[in-house]
mmCIF file of C-alpha atoms in Angstrom:
data_model
loop_
_atom_site.group_PDB
_atom_site.id
_atom_site.type_symbol
_atom_site.label_atom_id
_atom_site.label_comp_id
_atom_site.label_asym_id
_atom_site.label_seq_id
_atom_site.Cartn_x
_atom_site.Cartn_y
_atom_site.Cartn_z
ATOM 1 C CA UNK A 183 -0.040 -0.011 -0.002
ATOM 2 C CA UNK A 184 1.419 3.329 -1.020
ATOM 3 C CA UNK A 185 0.659 6.328 1.095
ATOM 4 C CA UNK A 186 1.044 10.088 0.709
ATOM 5 C CA UNK A 187 -0.420 13.224 2.386
ATOM 6 C CA UNK A 188 -2.207 15.726 0.225
ATOM 7 C CA UNK A 189 -2.801 19.387 1.459
ATOM 8 C CA UNK A 190 -5.448 21.851 0.411
ATOM 9 C CA UNK A 191 -7.202 24.908 1.746
ATOM 10 C CA UNK A 192 -10.909 24.840 1.992
ATOM 11 C CA UNK A 193 -12.460 27.905 0.126
ATOM 12 C CA UNK A 194 -14.452 30.287 2.294
ATOM 13 C CA UNK A 195 -17.240 29.923 -0.189
ATOM 14 C CA UNK A 196 -17.796 26.305 0.914
ATOM 15 C CA UNK A 197 -18.965 27.463 4.382
ATOM 16 C CA UNK A 198 -21.719 25.163 5.628
ATOM 17 C CA UNK A 199 -21.242 22.390 3.057
ATOM 18 C CA UNK A 200 -20.528 18.798 4.034
ATOM 19 C CA UNK A 201 -16.863 17.772 4.219
ATOM 20 C CA UNK A 202 -16.991 14.891 1.683
ATOM 21 C CA UNK A 203 -18.736 17.140 -0.914
ATOM 22 C CA UNK A 204 -16.054 19.883 -0.436
ATOM 23 C CA UNK A 205 -13.160 17.505 -0.729
ATOM 24 C CA UNK A 206 -14.391 15.699 -3.956
ATOM 25 C CA UNK A 207 -13.513 18.646 -6.227
ATOM 26 C CA UNK A 208 -10.368 19.522 -4.295
ATOM 27 C CA UNK A 209 -9.004 16.105 -4.604
ATOM 28 C CA UNK A 210 -10.662 15.255 -8.078
ATOM 29 C CA UNK A 211 -8.352 12.345 -8.844
ATOM 30 C CA UNK A 212 -10.298 10.206 -6.325
ATOM 31 C CA UNK A 213 -13.919 9.248 -6.176
ATOM 32 C CA UNK A 214 -16.243 10.790 -3.529
ATOM 33 C CA UNK A 215 -16.875 7.272 -2.257
ATOM 34 C CA UNK A 216 -13.086 6.622 -1.683
ATOM 35 C CA UNK A 217 -12.808 10.039 0.088
ATOM 36 C CA UNK A 218 -15.672 9.019 2.380
ATOM 37 C CA UNK A 219 -13.903 5.853 3.268
ATOM 38 C CA UNK A 220 -10.632 7.834 4.128
ATOM 39 C CA UNK A 221 -12.667 10.183 6.228
ATOM 40 C CA UNK A 222 -14.337 7.432 8.289
ATOM 41 C CA UNK A 223 -10.932 5.739 8.656
ATOM 42 C CA UNK A 224 -9.433 8.963 10.234
ATOM 43 C CA UNK A 225 -7.202 9.873 7.296
ATOM 44 C CA UNK A 226 -8.507 13.414 7.172
ATOM 45 C CA UNK A 227 -7.788 16.308 9.467
ATOM 46 C CA UNK A 228 -8.898 19.941 9.555
ATOM 47 C CA UNK A 229 -6.505 22.362 11.054
ATOM 48 C CA UNK A 230 -4.860 19.516 12.636
ATOM 49 C CA UNK A 231 -7.846 17.956 14.153
ATOM 50 C CA UNK A 232 -8.954 14.511 12.812
ATOM 51 C CA UNK A 233 -12.415 14.425 11.359
ATOM 52 C CA UNK A 234 -14.223 11.133 10.864
ATOM 53 C CA UNK A 235 -17.637 12.271 9.731
ATOM 54 C CA UNK A 236 -18.243 12.919 6.024
ATOM 55 C CA UNK A 237 -21.239 15.013 6.842
ATOM 56 C CA UNK A 238 -19.197 17.397 9.051
ATOM 57 C CA UNK A 239 -20.069 21.041 7.960
ATOM 58 C CA UNK A 240 -16.935 23.032 7.124
ATOM 59 C CA UNK A 241 -16.379 26.612 8.171
ATOM 60 C CA UNK A 242 -14.311 27.613 5.152
ATOM 61 C CA UNK A 243 -10.629 28.607 5.303
ATOM 62 C CA UNK A 244 -9.540 25.357 7.076
ATOM 63 C CA UNK A 245 -6.275 23.566 6.082
ATOM 64 C CA UNK A 246 -7.204 20.012 5.143
ATOM 65 C CA UNK A 247 -4.726 17.234 5.157
ATOM 66 C CA UNK A 248 -5.719 13.913 3.627
ATOM 67 C CA UNK A 249 -3.644 10.718 3.852
ATOM 68 C CA UNK A 250 -4.166 8.946 0.580
ATOM 69 C CA UNK A 251 -3.715 5.142 0.425
ATOM 70 C CA UNK A 252 -3.402 3.586 -2.925
ATOM 71 C CA UNK A 253 -3.300 -0.165 -3.415
ATOM 72 C CA UNK A 254 0.003 -1.162 -5.011
ATOM 73 C CA UNK A 255 -0.070 -2.960 -8.451
ATOM 74 C CA UNK A 256 0.236 -6.712 -8.090
ATOM 75 C CA UNK A 257 3.652 -7.883 -9.048
ATOM 76 C CA UNK A 258 2.852 -10.030 -11.952
ATOM 77 C CA UNK A 259 5.073 -11.526 -14.494
ATOM 78 C CA UNK A 260 4.824 -9.884 -17.903
ATOM 79 C CA UNK A 261 3.750 -12.325 -20.487
ATOM 80 C CA UNK A 262 3.348 -11.997 -24.217
ATOM 81 C CA UNK A 263 -0.398 -12.849 -24.499
ATOM 82 C CA UNK A 264 -2.295 -11.994 -27.563
ATOM 83 C CA UNK A 265 -4.676 -9.012 -26.900
ATOM 84 C CA UNK A 266 -7.487 -8.042 -29.181
ATOM 85 C CA UNK A 267 -7.374 -4.265 -28.650
ATOM 86 C CA UNK A 268 -10.525 -2.586 -30.121
ATOM 87 C CA UNK A 269 -9.552 1.032 -29.092
ATOM 88 C CA UNK A 270 -6.796 2.752 -27.277
ATOM 89 C CA UNK A 271 -5.825 6.275 -26.224
ATOM 90 C CA UNK A 272 -3.778 7.798 -23.346
ATOM 91 C CA UNK A 273 -6.505 7.019 -20.797
ATOM 92 C CA UNK A 274 -8.190 3.742 -21.643
ATOM 93 C CA UNK A 275 -7.941 0.514 -23.431
ATOM 94 C CA UNK A 276 -10.964 -1.407 -24.879
ATOM 95 C CA UNK A 277 -10.236 -5.152 -25.096
ATOM 96 C CA UNK A 278 -12.233 -7.953 -26.787
ATOM 97 C CA UNK A 279 -11.546 -10.877 -24.343
ATOM 98 C CA UNK A 280 -11.633 -14.359 -25.895
ATOM 99 C CA UNK A 281 -13.290 -17.194 -24.034
ATOM 100 C CA UNK A 282 -10.902 -19.191 -21.855
ATOM 101 C CA UNK A 283 -8.708 -16.213 -20.726
ATOM 102 C CA UNK A 284 -8.704 -15.601 -17.013
ATOM 103 C CA UNK A 285 -8.716 -11.770 -16.153
ATOM 104 C CA UNK A 286 -6.387 -11.747 -13.205
ATOM 105 C CA UNK A 287 -4.042 -14.167 -11.283
ATOM 106 C CA UNK A 288 -5.634 -16.092 -8.402
ATOM 107 C CA UNK A 289 -5.863 -19.517 -6.963
ATOM 108 C CA UNK A 290 -5.131 -22.109 -9.741
ATOM 109 C CA UNK A 291 -4.331 -19.421 -12.242
ATOM 110 C CA UNK A 292 -0.895 -17.811 -11.221
ATOM 111 C CA UNK A 293 -0.165 -16.532 -14.607
ATOM 112 C CA UNK A 294 -1.276 -16.590 -18.294
ATOM 113 C CA UNK A 295 -3.997 -14.105 -17.429
ATOM 114 C CA UNK A 296 -5.233 -10.844 -19.052
ATOM 115 C CA UNK A 297 -3.310 -8.929 -16.365
ATOM 116 C CA UNK A 298 -0.055 -10.634 -17.347
ATOM 117 C CA UNK A 299 -0.662 -9.650 -20.953
ATOM 118 C CA UNK A 300 -1.400 -6.082 -19.969
ATOM 119 C CA UNK A 301 1.873 -5.424 -18.119
ATOM 120 C CA UNK A 302 3.738 -7.000 -20.973
ATOM 121 C CA UNK A 303 1.941 -4.801 -23.598
ATOM 122 C CA UNK A 304 2.277 -1.659 -21.571
ATOM 123 C CA UNK A 305 4.772 -1.825 -18.539
ATOM 124 C CA UNK A 306 3.480 1.545 -17.194
ATOM 125 C CA UNK A 307 0.207 -0.208 -16.255
ATOM 126 C CA UNK A 308 2.262 -1.535 -13.284
ATOM 127 C CA UNK A 309 1.786 1.852 -11.764
ATOM 128 C CA UNK A 310 -2.017 1.659 -11.786
ATOM 129 C CA UNK A 311 -3.764 -0.616 -9.260
ATOM 130 C CA UNK A 312 -4.712 -4.085 -10.759
ATOM 131 C CA UNK A 313 -3.020 -3.052 -14.067
ATOM 132 C CA UNK A 314 -6.072 -0.771 -14.697
ATOM 133 C CA UNK A 315 -8.611 -3.610 -14.604
ATOM 134 C CA UNK A 316 -11.813 -2.130 -13.191
ATOM 135 C CA UNK A 317 -14.282 -4.761 -13.922
ATOM 136 C CA UNK A 318 -14.059 -8.404 -15.013
ATOM 137 C CA UNK A 319 -15.605 -11.168 -17.203
ATOM 138 C CA UNK A 320 -15.662 -14.772 -16.225
ATOM 139 C CA UNK A 321 -12.984 -16.980 -17.788
ATOM 140 C CA UNK A 322 -15.317 -18.589 -20.169
ATOM 141 C CA UNK A 323 -17.338 -15.205 -21.050
ATOM 142 C CA UNK A 324 -16.053 -13.488 -24.014
ATOM 143 C CA UNK A 325 -16.434 -9.796 -25.017
ATOM 144 C CA UNK A 326 -15.636 -6.166 -24.330
ATOM 145 C CA UNK A 327 -13.782 -4.895 -21.353
ATOM 146 C CA UNK A 328 -12.432 -1.357 -20.528
ATOM 147 C CA UNK A 329 -8.965 -0.957 -18.841
ATOM 148 C CA UNK A 330 -7.863 2.282 -17.279
ATOM 149 C CA UNK A 331 -4.223 3.407 -18.195
ATOM 150 C CA UNK A 332 -4.025 6.143 -15.414
ATOM 151 C CA UNK A 333 -5.143 6.321 -11.849
ATOM 152 C CA UNK A 334 -7.461 9.380 -12.585
ATOM 153 C CA UNK A 335 -9.065 7.359 -15.443
ATOM 154 C CA UNK A 336 -9.446 4.360 -13.175
ATOM 155 C CA UNK A 337 -11.114 6.620 -10.462
ATOM 156 C CA UNK A 338 -13.572 7.936 -13.053
ATOM 157 C CA UNK A 339 -14.381 4.488 -14.440
ATOM 158 C CA UNK A 340 -14.970 3.006 -11.003
ATOM 159 C CA UNK A 341 -17.218 5.814 -10.112
ATOM 160 C CA UNK A 342 -19.313 5.245 -13.446
ATOM 161 C CA UNK A 343 -19.552 1.588 -12.576
ATOM 162 C CA UNK A 344 -20.827 2.397 -8.986
ATOM 163 C CA UNK A 345 -23.448 4.804 -10.495
ATOM 164 C CA UNK A 346 -24.400 2.190 -13.069
ATOM 165 C CA UNK A 347 -23.531 4.661 -15.716
ATOM 166 C CA UNK A 348 -21.433 2.197 -17.758
ATOM 167 C CA UNK A 349 -23.711 0.370 -20.257
ATOM 168 C CA UNK A 350 -23.001 -3.369 -20.886
ATOM 169 C CA UNK A 351 -25.071 -5.424 -23.110
ATOM 170 C CA UNK A 352 -24.595 -9.305 -23.619
ATOM 171 C CA UNK A 353 -25.625 -11.900 -26.016
ATOM 172 C CA UNK A 354 -26.582 -15.245 -24.607
ATOM 173 C CA UNK A 355 -28.002 -18.625 -25.764
ATOM 174 C CA UNK A 356 -30.368 -20.138 -23.238
ATOM 175 C CA UNK A 357 -31.731 -23.717 -22.651
ATOM 176 C CA UNK A 358 -35.439 -23.538 -23.129
ATOM 177 C CA UNK A 359 -37.963 -21.374 -24.889
ATOM 178 C CA UNK A 360 -38.337 -17.841 -23.424
ATOM 179 C CA UNK A 361 -41.637 -16.526 -24.453
ATOM 180 C CA UNK A 362 -41.024 -12.918 -24.075
ATOM 181 C CA UNK A 363 -38.483 -10.327 -22.654
ATOM 182 C CA UNK A 364 -38.601 -8.774 -19.283
ATOM 183 C CA UNK A 365 -36.716 -7.669 -16.223
ATOM 184 C CA UNK A 366 -35.173 -9.693 -13.422
ATOM 185 C CA UNK A 367 -34.972 -7.753 -10.213
ATOM 186 C CA UNK A 368 -33.604 -10.379 -7.633
ATOM 187 C CA UNK A 369 -30.793 -9.806 -5.173
ATOM 188 C CA UNK A 370 -27.655 -11.913 -5.495
ATOM 189 C CA UNK A 371 -25.229 -13.232 -2.924
ATOM 190 C CA UNK A 372 -23.045 -16.175 -2.013
ATOM 191 C CA UNK A 373 -24.775 -19.526 -2.096
ATOM 192 C CA UNK A 374 -25.063 -20.642 1.556
ATOM 193 C CA UNK A 375 -24.421 -24.199 0.593
ATOM 194 C CA UNK A 376 -21.516 -23.586 -1.803
ATOM 195 C CA UNK A 377 -19.359 -20.494 -1.208
ATOM 196 C CA UNK A 378 -17.949 -20.849 -4.833
ATOM 197 C CA UNK A 379 -21.300 -20.287 -6.370
ATOM 198 C CA UNK A 380 -23.704 -17.297 -6.178
ATOM 199 C CA UNK A 381 -27.443 -17.400 -5.767
ATOM 200 C CA UNK A 382 -30.642 -15.398 -5.616
ATOM 201 C CA UNK A 383 -30.851 -14.380 -1.992
ATOM 202 C CA UNK A 384 -33.994 -12.709 -0.372
ATOM 203 C CA UNK A 385 -31.808 -12.041 2.693
ATOM 204 C CA UNK A 386 -28.252 -10.993 2.488
ATOM 205 C CA UNK A 387 -28.104 -10.525 -1.118
ATOM 206 C CA UNK A 388 -27.084 -7.232 -3.054
ATOM 207 C CA UNK A 389 -29.493 -5.549 -5.508
ATOM 208 C CA UNK A 390 -29.248 -6.965 -8.922
ATOM 209 C CA UNK A 391 -31.285 -6.041 -12.066
ATOM 210 C CA UNK A 392 -31.005 -7.573 -15.625
ATOM 211 C CA UNK A 393 -33.177 -6.467 -18.496
ATOM 212 C CA UNK A 394 -33.471 -9.107 -21.245
ATOM 213 C CA UNK A 395 -35.324 -9.450 -24.602
ATOM 214 C CA UNK A 396 -35.733 -12.392 -26.992
ATOM 215 C CA UNK A 397 -34.025 -12.261 -30.401
ATOM 216 C CA UNK A 398 -34.641 -15.678 -31.742
ATOM 217 C CA UNK A 399 -36.345 -19.013 -30.926
ATOM 218 C CA UNK A 400 -35.051 -22.458 -31.745
ATOM 219 C CA UNK A 401 -36.543 -25.844 -31.131
ATOM 220 C CA UNK A 402 -35.399 -26.147 -27.521
ATOM 221 C CA UNK A 403 -33.263 -22.884 -27.033
ATOM 222 C CA UNK A 404 -33.501 -19.237 -27.099
ATOM 223 C CA UNK A 405 -31.102 -16.377 -28.110
ATOM 224 C CA UNK A 406 -31.455 -13.291 -25.882
ATOM 225 C CA UNK A 407 -29.844 -10.012 -25.327
ATOM 226 C CA UNK A 408 -29.355 -8.907 -21.727
ATOM 227 C CA UNK A 409 -28.566 -5.365 -20.545
ATOM 228 C CA UNK A 410 -27.149 -5.094 -17.120
ATOM 229 C CA UNK A 411 -28.348 -2.339 -14.653
ATOM 230 C CA UNK A 412 -25.978 -3.679 -11.977
ATOM 231 C CA UNK A 413 -22.886 -5.810 -12.251
ATOM 232 C CA UNK A 414 -22.909 -8.625 -9.676
ATOM 233 C CA UNK A 415 -20.661 -11.783 -9.953
ATOM 234 C CA UNK A 416 -22.279 -14.286 -12.332
ATOM 235 C CA UNK A 417 -25.333 -11.906 -12.544
ATOM 236 C CA UNK A 418 -26.691 -13.122 -15.997
ATOM 237 C CA UNK A 419 -25.947 -16.732 -15.338
ATOM 238 C CA UNK A 420 -27.641 -16.673 -11.923
ATOM 239 C CA UNK A 421 -30.680 -14.587 -13.100
ATOM 240 C CA UNK A 422 -31.397 -16.608 -16.160
ATOM 241 C CA UNK A 423 -31.004 -19.924 -14.237
ATOM 242 C CA UNK A 424 -33.440 -18.533 -11.616
ATOM 243 C CA UNK A 425 -36.049 -18.139 -14.359
ATOM 244 C CA UNK A 426 -35.588 -21.814 -15.506
ATOM 245 C CA UNK A 427 -33.370 -20.907 -18.514
ATOM 246 C CA UNK A 428 -29.709 -21.552 -17.826
ATOM 247 C CA UNK A 429 -27.056 -20.678 -20.288
ATOM 248 C CA UNK A 430 -26.069 -23.316 -22.862
ATOM 249 C CA UNK A 431 -22.711 -24.904 -21.639
ATOM 250 C CA UNK A 432 -22.922 -23.559 -18.105
ATOM 251 C CA UNK A 433 -21.856 -26.313 -15.810
ATOM 252 C CA UNK A 434 -22.550 -24.457 -12.631
ATOM 253 C CA UNK A 435 -26.001 -23.043 -12.794
ATOM 254 C CA UNK A 436 -27.923 -25.390 -14.857
ATOM 255 C CA UNK A 437 -28.072 -28.228 -17.568
ATOM 256 C CA UNK A 438 -25.234 -27.719 -20.105
ATOM 257 C CA UNK A 439 -27.649 -28.430 -22.972
ATOM 258 C CA UNK A 440 -30.880 -29.909 -24.126
ATOM 259 C CA UNK A 441 -31.113 -32.107 -27.141
ATOM 260 C CA UNK A 442 -34.352 -31.906 -29.315
ATOM 261 C CA UNK A 443 -35.799 -34.929 -30.651
ATOM 262 C CA UNK A 444 -34.592 -36.096 -34.008
ATOM 263 C CA UNK A 445 -31.617 -33.643 -34.074
ATOM 264 C CA UNK A 446 -28.863 -34.554 -36.494
ATOM 265 C CA UNK A 447 -26.048 -36.526 -34.869
ATOM 266 C CA UNK A 448 -23.521 -34.026 -35.769
ATOM 267 C CA UNK A 449 -25.382 -31.221 -34.126
ATOM 268 C CA UNK A 450 -25.884 -33.389 -31.015
ATOM 269 C CA UNK A 451 -22.155 -33.837 -30.921
ATOM 270 C CA UNK A 452 -21.520 -30.097 -31.157
ATOM 271 C CA UNK A 453 -23.997 -29.307 -28.399
ATOM 272 C CA UNK A 454 -22.576 -31.911 -26.058
ATOM 273 C CA UNK A 455 -19.033 -30.463 -26.760
ATOM 274 C CA UNK A 456 -19.959 -26.917 -26.076
ATOM 275 C CA UNK A 457 -18.023 -26.573 -22.751
ATOM 276 C CA UNK A 458 -18.488 -22.934 -21.815
ATOM 277 C CA UNK A 459 -21.415 -20.678 -20.947
ATOM 278 C CA UNK A 460 -22.820 -19.245 -24.122
ATOM 279 C CA UNK A 461 -22.307 -15.630 -23.062
ATOM 280 C CA UNK A 462 -20.596 -12.624 -24.861
ATOM 281 C CA UNK A 463 -20.349 -8.892 -23.815
ATOM 282 C CA UNK A 464 -21.164 -7.560 -27.215
ATOM 283 C CA UNK A 465 -21.708 -3.854 -26.479
ATOM 284 C CA UNK A 466 -20.029 -1.371 -24.167
ATOM 285 C CA UNK A 467 -20.767 2.349 -23.635
ATOM 286 C CA UNK A 468 -19.183 4.784 -21.188
ATOM 287 C CA UNK A 469 -18.308 8.451 -20.585
ATOM 288 C CA UNK A 470 -14.527 8.989 -21.547
ATOM 289 C CA UNK A 471 -12.698 9.883 -18.394
ATOM 290 C CA UNK A 472 -10.842 12.781 -20.061
ATOM 291 C CA UNK A 473 -12.993 14.134 -22.977
ATOM 292 C CA UNK A 474 -16.340 13.559 -21.261
ATOM 293 C CA UNK A 475 -17.846 12.309 -24.355
ATOM 294 C CA UNK A 476 -20.100 9.220 -24.596
ATOM 295 C CA UNK A 477 -18.222 6.425 -26.407
ATOM 296 C CA UNK A 478 -19.595 3.049 -27.651
ATOM 297 C CA UNK A 479 -18.186 -0.164 -28.901
ATOM 298 C CA UNK A 480 -19.548 -3.341 -30.277
ATOM 299 C CA UNK A 481 -18.005 -6.722 -30.888
ATOM 300 C CA UNK A 482 -19.524 -9.692 -32.868
ATOM 301 C CA UNK A 483 -20.014 -12.983 -31.089
ATOM 302 C CA UNK A 484 -16.831 -15.330 -31.355
ATOM 303 C CA UNK A 485 -16.767 -18.210 -33.721
ATOM 304 C CA UNK A 486 -17.924 -20.758 -31.324
ATOM 305 C CA UNK A 487 -21.253 -18.934 -30.506
ATOM 306 C CA UNK A 488 -21.813 -18.128 -34.103
ATOM 307 C CA UNK A 489 -21.528 -21.748 -34.994
ATOM 308 C CA UNK A 490 -23.774 -22.645 -32.099
ATOM 309 C CA UNK A 491 -26.492 -20.348 -33.345
ATOM 310 C CA UNK A 492 -25.912 -21.607 -36.938
ATOM 311 C CA UNK A 493 -26.462 -25.223 -35.909
ATOM 312 C CA UNK A 494 -29.558 -24.332 -33.848
ATOM 313 C CA UNK A 495 -30.937 -22.469 -36.853
ATOM 314 C CA UNK A 496 -30.139 -25.377 -39.212
ATOM 315 C CA UNK A 497 -31.763 -27.841 -36.863
ATOM 316 C CA UNK A 498 -35.043 -25.926 -37.225
ATOM 317 C CA UNK A 499 -34.587 -25.928 -40.962
ATOM 318 C CA UNK A 500 -33.879 -29.620 -41.218
ATOM 319 C CA UNK A 501 -36.911 -30.741 -39.137
ATOM 320 C CA UNK A 502 -39.201 -28.399 -41.329
ATOM 321 C CA UNK A 503 -37.583 -29.983 -44.630
ATOM 322 C CA UNK A 504 -38.039 -33.395 -43.210
ATOM 323 C CA UNK A 505 -41.703 -32.922 -42.291
ATOM 324 C CA UNK A 506 -42.334 -31.522 -45.765
ATOM 325 C CA UNK A 507 -40.681 -34.439 -47.453
ATOM 326 C CA UNK A 508 -37.693 -32.801 -48.950
ATOM 327 C CA UNK A 509 -35.389 -35.785 -49.680
ATOM 328 C CA UNK A 510 -32.588 -33.780 -51.267
ATOM 329 C CA UNK A 511 -31.808 -31.432 -48.201
ATOM 330 C CA UNK A 512 -28.105 -31.333 -47.545
ATOM 331 C CA UNK A 513 -27.704 -32.207 -43.837
ATOM 332 C CA UNK A 514 -24.015 -30.988 -43.757
ATOM 333 C CA UNK A 515 -24.544 -27.677 -45.439
ATOM 334 C CA UNK A 516 -25.258 -25.121 -42.784
ATOM 335 C CA UNK A 517 -25.396 -22.277 -45.406
ATOM 336 C CA UNK A 518 -26.517 -19.686 -42.909
ATOM 337 C CA UNK A 519 -25.152 -16.099 -42.958
ATOM 338 C CA UNK A 520 -24.973 -14.463 -39.522
ATOM 339 C CA UNK A 521 -25.042 -10.637 -39.307
ATOM 340 C CA UNK A 522 -24.170 -8.489 -36.314
ATOM 341 C CA UNK A 523 -26.808 -6.173 -35.153
ATOM 342 C CA UNK A 524 -27.256 -2.581 -36.131
ATOM 343 C CA UNK A 525 -27.253 0.338 -33.722
ATOM 344 C CA UNK A 526 -31.027 0.272 -33.840
ATOM 345 C CA UNK A 527 -30.951 -3.238 -32.351
ATOM 346 C CA UNK A 528 -29.143 -2.074 -29.208
ATOM 347 C CA UNK A 529 -31.742 -1.170 -26.506
ATOM 348 C CA UNK A 530 -31.697 2.422 -25.097
#
């Protein structure tokens, strides 16, 4: 943990305002939430007197000293790991993470992670806590992530995430037929019977809201798009499973697959072999930490999910052809072109 003491003088015009509100613009590199934590921890003094109440009204003219504590970057080994960088400037990186890549080192994954790749790609990220990673995707979830390249950018992005101001939209393939879209508003917390899993919790869970709409129906599956209002661990996987529609390939929160009757053996083999949750972070929108402009990115589903959707579509076509007596139908010719959505398809 790196510590330093910052000093400023409170303007007389701030008389009567609460301490945390006054300090936020004076120390703009740090979020108000973090400043509140430092106040409560006794890290802030006014004219030499420690103040632990964020609501404390200031008089104006006081000398404020704030002990800033910054988490040191994890000492990770720099490793040359391919990174699909969608966008980069002096403040942020936007990365399209492939399935199978762990975000940061941990038990069972000491290296070979996105963080290892980041510090190889840009050694200056060692100066930013967690190498600039402000949110994560599960190992087997693909898609867009934002990485901060500076501490001020990280502070801004963390604050946006806390305010639910970062828009994240996911594509998913579910087991079962989802009749219509809707909203899941169910708190999520640790599963009391298995601490490695999350679960819907009426008591002790954190608020979690997911909005979803149906894009496509297959014989025994549905393709949906989910917009997160909150960002709890495994949120989409837990919420969809709670509705009775777990993600295809999810070994933790439901059935990995469902095989429709009379499905072609090659398709059955592909479904059985789909070994990750069919979930992709396909759209990301945020306010740029420096310019203040709203920026948006989209990334098409990776090949394995595209092929999964192709197969489920072809399964529908095959059954229809069989029922209509088409003997010359080519079972091994998928012949389906998949197009990425337009801007109009992304929900507001």
